[in-house]
mmCIF file of C-alpha atoms in Angstrom:
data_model
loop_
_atom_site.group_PDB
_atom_site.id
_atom_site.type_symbol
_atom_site.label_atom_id
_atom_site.label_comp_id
_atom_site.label_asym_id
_atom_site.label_seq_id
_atom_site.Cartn_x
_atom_site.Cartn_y
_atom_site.Cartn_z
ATOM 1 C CA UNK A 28 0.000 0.000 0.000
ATOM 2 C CA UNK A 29 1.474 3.572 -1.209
ATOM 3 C CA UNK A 30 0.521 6.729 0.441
ATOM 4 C CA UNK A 31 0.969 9.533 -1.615
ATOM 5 C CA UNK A 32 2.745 12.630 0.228
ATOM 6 C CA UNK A 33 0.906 15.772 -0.793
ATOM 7 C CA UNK A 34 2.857 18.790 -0.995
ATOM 8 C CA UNK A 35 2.703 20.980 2.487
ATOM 9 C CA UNK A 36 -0.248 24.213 1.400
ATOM 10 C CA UNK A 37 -0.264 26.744 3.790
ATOM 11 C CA UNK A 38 -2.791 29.528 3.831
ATOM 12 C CA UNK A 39 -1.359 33.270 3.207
ATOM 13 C CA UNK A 40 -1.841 36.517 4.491
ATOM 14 C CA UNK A 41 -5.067 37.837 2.648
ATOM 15 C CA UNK A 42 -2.490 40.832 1.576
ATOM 16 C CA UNK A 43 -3.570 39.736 -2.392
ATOM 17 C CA UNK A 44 -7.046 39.624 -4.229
ATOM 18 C CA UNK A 45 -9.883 42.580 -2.770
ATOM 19 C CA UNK A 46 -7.681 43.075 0.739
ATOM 20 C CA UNK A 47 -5.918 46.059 -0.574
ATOM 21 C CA UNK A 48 -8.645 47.106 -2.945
ATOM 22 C CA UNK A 49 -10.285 47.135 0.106
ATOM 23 C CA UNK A 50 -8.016 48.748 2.671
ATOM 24 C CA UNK A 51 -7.639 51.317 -0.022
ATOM 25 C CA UNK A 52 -11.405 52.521 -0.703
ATOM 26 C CA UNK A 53 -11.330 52.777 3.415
ATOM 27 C CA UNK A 54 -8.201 54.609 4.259
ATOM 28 C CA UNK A 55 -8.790 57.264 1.336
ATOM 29 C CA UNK A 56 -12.521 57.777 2.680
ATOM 30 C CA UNK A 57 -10.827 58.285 6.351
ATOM 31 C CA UNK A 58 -8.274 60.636 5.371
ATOM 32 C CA UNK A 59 -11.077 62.390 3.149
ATOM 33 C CA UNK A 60 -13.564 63.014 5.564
ATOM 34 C CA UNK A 61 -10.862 63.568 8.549
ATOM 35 C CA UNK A 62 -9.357 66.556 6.275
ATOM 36 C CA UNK A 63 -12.990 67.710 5.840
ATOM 37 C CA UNK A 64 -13.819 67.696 9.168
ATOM 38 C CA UNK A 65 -10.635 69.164 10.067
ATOM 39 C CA UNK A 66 -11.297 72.017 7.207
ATOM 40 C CA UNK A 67 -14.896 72.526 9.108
ATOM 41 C CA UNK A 68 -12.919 73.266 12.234
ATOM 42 C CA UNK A 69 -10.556 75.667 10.862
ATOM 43 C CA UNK A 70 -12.709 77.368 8.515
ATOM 44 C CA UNK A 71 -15.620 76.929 10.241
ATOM 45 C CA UNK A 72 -16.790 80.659 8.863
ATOM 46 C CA UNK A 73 -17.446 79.610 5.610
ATOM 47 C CA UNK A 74 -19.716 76.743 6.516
ATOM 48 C CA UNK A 75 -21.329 78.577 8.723
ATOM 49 C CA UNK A 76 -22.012 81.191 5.720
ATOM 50 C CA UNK A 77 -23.314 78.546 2.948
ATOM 51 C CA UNK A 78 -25.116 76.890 5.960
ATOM 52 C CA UNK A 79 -26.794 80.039 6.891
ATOM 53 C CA UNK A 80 -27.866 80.635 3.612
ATOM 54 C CA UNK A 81 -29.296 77.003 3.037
ATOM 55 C CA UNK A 82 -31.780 77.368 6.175
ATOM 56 C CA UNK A 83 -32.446 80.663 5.810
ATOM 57 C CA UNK A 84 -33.355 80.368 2.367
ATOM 58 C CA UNK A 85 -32.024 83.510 1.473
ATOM 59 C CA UNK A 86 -31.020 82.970 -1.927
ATOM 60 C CA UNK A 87 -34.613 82.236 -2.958
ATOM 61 C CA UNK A 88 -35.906 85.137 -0.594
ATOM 62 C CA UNK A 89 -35.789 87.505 -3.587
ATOM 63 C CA UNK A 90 -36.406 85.062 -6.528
ATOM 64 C CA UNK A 91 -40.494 85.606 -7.420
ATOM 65 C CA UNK A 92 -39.810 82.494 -10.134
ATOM 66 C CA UNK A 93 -38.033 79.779 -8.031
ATOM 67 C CA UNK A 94 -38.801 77.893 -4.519
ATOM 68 C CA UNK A 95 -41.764 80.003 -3.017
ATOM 69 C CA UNK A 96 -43.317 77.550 -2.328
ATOM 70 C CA UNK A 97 -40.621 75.984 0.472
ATOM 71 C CA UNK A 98 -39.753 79.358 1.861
ATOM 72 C CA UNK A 99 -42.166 78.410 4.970
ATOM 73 C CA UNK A 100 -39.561 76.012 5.742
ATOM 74 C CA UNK A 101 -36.667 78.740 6.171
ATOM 75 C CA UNK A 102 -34.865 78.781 9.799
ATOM 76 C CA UNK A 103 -32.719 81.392 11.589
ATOM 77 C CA UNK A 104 -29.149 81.560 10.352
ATOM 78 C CA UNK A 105 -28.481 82.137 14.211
ATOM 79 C CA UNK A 106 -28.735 77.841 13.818
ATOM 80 C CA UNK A 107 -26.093 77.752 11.114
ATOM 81 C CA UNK A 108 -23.359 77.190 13.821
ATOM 82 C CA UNK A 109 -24.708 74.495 15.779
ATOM 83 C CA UNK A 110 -25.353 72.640 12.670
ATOM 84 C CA UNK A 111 -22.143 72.854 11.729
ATOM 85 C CA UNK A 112 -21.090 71.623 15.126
ATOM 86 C CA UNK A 113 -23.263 68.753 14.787
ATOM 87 C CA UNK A 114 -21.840 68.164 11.406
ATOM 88 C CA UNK A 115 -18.285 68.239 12.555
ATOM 89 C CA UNK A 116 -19.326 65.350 15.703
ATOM 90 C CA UNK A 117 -20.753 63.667 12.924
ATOM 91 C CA UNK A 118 -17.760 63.510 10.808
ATOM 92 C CA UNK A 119 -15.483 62.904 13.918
ATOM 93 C CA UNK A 120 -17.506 59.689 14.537
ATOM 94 C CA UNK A 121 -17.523 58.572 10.616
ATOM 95 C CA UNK A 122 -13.644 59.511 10.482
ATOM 96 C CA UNK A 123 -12.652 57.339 13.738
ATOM 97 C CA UNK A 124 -14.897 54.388 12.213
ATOM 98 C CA UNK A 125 -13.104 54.581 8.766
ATOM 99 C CA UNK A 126 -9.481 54.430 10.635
ATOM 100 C CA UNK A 127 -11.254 51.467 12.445
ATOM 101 C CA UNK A 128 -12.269 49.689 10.073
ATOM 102 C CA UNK A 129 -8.878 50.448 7.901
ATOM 103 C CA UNK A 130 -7.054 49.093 10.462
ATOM 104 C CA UNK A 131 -8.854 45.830 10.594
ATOM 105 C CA UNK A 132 -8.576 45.479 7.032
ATOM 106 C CA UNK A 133 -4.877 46.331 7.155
ATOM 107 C CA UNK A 134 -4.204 43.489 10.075
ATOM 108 C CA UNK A 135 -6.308 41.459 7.462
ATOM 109 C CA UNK A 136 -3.664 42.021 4.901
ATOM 110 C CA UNK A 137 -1.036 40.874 7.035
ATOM 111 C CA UNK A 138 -2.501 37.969 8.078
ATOM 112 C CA UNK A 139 -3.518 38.617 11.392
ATOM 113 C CA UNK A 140 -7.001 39.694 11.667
ATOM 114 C CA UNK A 141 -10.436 38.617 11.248
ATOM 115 C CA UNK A 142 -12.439 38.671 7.913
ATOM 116 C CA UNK A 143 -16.032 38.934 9.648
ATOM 117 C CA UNK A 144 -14.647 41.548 12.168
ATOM 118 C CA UNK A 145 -13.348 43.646 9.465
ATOM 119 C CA UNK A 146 -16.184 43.267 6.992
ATOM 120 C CA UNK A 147 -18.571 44.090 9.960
ATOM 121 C CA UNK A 148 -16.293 47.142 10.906
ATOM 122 C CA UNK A 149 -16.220 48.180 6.706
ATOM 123 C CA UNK A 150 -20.076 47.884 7.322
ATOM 124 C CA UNK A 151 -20.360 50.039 9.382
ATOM 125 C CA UNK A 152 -18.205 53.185 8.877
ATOM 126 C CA UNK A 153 -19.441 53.119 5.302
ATOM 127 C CA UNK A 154 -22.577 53.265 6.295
ATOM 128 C CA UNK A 155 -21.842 56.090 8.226
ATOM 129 C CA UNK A 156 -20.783 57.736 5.374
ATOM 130 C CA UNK A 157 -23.481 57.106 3.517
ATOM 131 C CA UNK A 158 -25.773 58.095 6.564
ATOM 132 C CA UNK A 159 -23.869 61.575 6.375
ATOM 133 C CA UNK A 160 -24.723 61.604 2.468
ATOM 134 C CA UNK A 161 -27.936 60.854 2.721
ATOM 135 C CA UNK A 162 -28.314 63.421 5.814
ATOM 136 C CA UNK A 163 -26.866 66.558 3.503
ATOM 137 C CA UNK A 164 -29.234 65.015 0.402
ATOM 138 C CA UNK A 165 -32.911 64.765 2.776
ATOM 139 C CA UNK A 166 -31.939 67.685 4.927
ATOM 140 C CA UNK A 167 -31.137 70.046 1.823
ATOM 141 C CA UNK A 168 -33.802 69.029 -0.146
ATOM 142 C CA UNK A 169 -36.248 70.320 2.342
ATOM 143 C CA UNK A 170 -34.492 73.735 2.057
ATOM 144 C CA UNK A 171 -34.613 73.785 -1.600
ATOM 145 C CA UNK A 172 -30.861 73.617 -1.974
ATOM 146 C CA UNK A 173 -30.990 71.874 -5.467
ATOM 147 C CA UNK A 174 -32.374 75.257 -6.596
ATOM 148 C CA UNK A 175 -29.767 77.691 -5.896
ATOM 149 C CA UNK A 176 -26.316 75.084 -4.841
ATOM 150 C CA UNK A 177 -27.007 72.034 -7.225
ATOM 151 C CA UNK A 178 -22.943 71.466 -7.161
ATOM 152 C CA UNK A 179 -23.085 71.077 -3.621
ATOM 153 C CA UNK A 180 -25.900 68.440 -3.793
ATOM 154 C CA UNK A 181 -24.150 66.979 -6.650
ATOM 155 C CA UNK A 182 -21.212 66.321 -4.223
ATOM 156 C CA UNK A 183 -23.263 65.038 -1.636
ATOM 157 C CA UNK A 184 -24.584 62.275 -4.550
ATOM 158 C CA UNK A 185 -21.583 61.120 -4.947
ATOM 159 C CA UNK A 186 -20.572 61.043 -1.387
ATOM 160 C CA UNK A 187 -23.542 58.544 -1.276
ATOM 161 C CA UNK A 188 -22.225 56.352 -4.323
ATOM 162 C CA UNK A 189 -18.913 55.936 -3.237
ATOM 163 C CA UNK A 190 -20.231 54.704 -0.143
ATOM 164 C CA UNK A 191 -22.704 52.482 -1.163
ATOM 165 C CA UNK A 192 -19.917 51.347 -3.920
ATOM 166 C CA UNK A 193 -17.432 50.611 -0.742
ATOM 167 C CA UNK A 194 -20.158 49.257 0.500
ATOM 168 C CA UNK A 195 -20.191 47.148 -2.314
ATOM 169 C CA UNK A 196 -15.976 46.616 -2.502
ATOM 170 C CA UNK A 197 -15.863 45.562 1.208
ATOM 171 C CA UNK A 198 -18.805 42.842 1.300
ATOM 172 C CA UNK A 199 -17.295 41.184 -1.744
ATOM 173 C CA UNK A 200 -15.972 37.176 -0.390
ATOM 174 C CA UNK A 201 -12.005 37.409 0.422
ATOM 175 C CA UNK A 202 -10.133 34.442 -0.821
ATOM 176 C CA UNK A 203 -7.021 33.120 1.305
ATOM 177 C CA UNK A 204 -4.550 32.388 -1.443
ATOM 178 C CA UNK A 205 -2.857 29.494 -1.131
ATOM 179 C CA UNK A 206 0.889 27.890 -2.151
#
């Protein structure tokens, strides 16, 4: 009776395949938002100005042809700041997730971490991007912003689809390659 002697396999780091693709999408959306947020804190005048004039509505104030309708919904721009403020938590929160969840994908990529852990982590700071998306996108559209900033709401659109398309990248099945 022969036994055959297979050759020794041995699983390798998951550095190869949708790992970096991965880690990549996350770390870029991290440093992305962190240098946003970071802008909102030290030019926190100019958000507060194109904030203001979002809830306040003032651009349509004095427009007989476009949003009259909405201008019920205008606020005080006295509330400009503390959105911001909110905004900026917001983006704190999203940032620290996105560093999470790169991290987990990097310790993935050498080997040592855990696929579900990091795909649940992925999950969920992309979501909180997206949640911050769609937040800019609901919120704005009750103010009428698509009238008078459509390039703003054109950047929050594709806020959302890179999200929801990292969403995508990161729930794709990881393959250990083997040799």
């Amino acid at each position: 009776m022969t036994t055959e002697t297979k050759p020794h396999r041995r699983a390798t780091p998951t550095g190869t395949g949708l790992i970096l693709p991965q880690l990549l999408v996350l770390v870029g959306m991290a440093a992305w938002l962190t240098l946003i947020m970071i802008n909102n804190i030290t030019d926190s005048g100019t958000n507060i100005h194109l904030i203001g004039r979002v809830l306040t509505m003032e651009d349509m104030v004095g427009n007989p042809h476009q949003g009259q309708g909405l201008l019920g919904r205008a606020l005080s721009g006295d509330l400009a700041a503390p959105a911001l403020y909110g905004v900026i938590a917001y983006q704190a929160v999203s940032s620290a997730l996105l560093w999470w969840a790169a991290a987990a994908h990097l310790l993935l990529a050498l080997g040592r971490g855990d696929g579900t852990r990091a795909t649940r982590l992925g999950n969920v700071a992309l979501s909180a991007l997206a949640g911050l998306a769609l937040m800019f996108l609901v919120g704005g559209l009750w103010f009428g912003y698509w009238i008078t900033f459509g390039p703003v709401q054109q950047v929050h659109f594709t806020l959302l689809l890179v999200a929801v398309g990292g969403l995508v990248l990161v729930n794709l099945p990881r393959e250990r390659a083997v040799v």
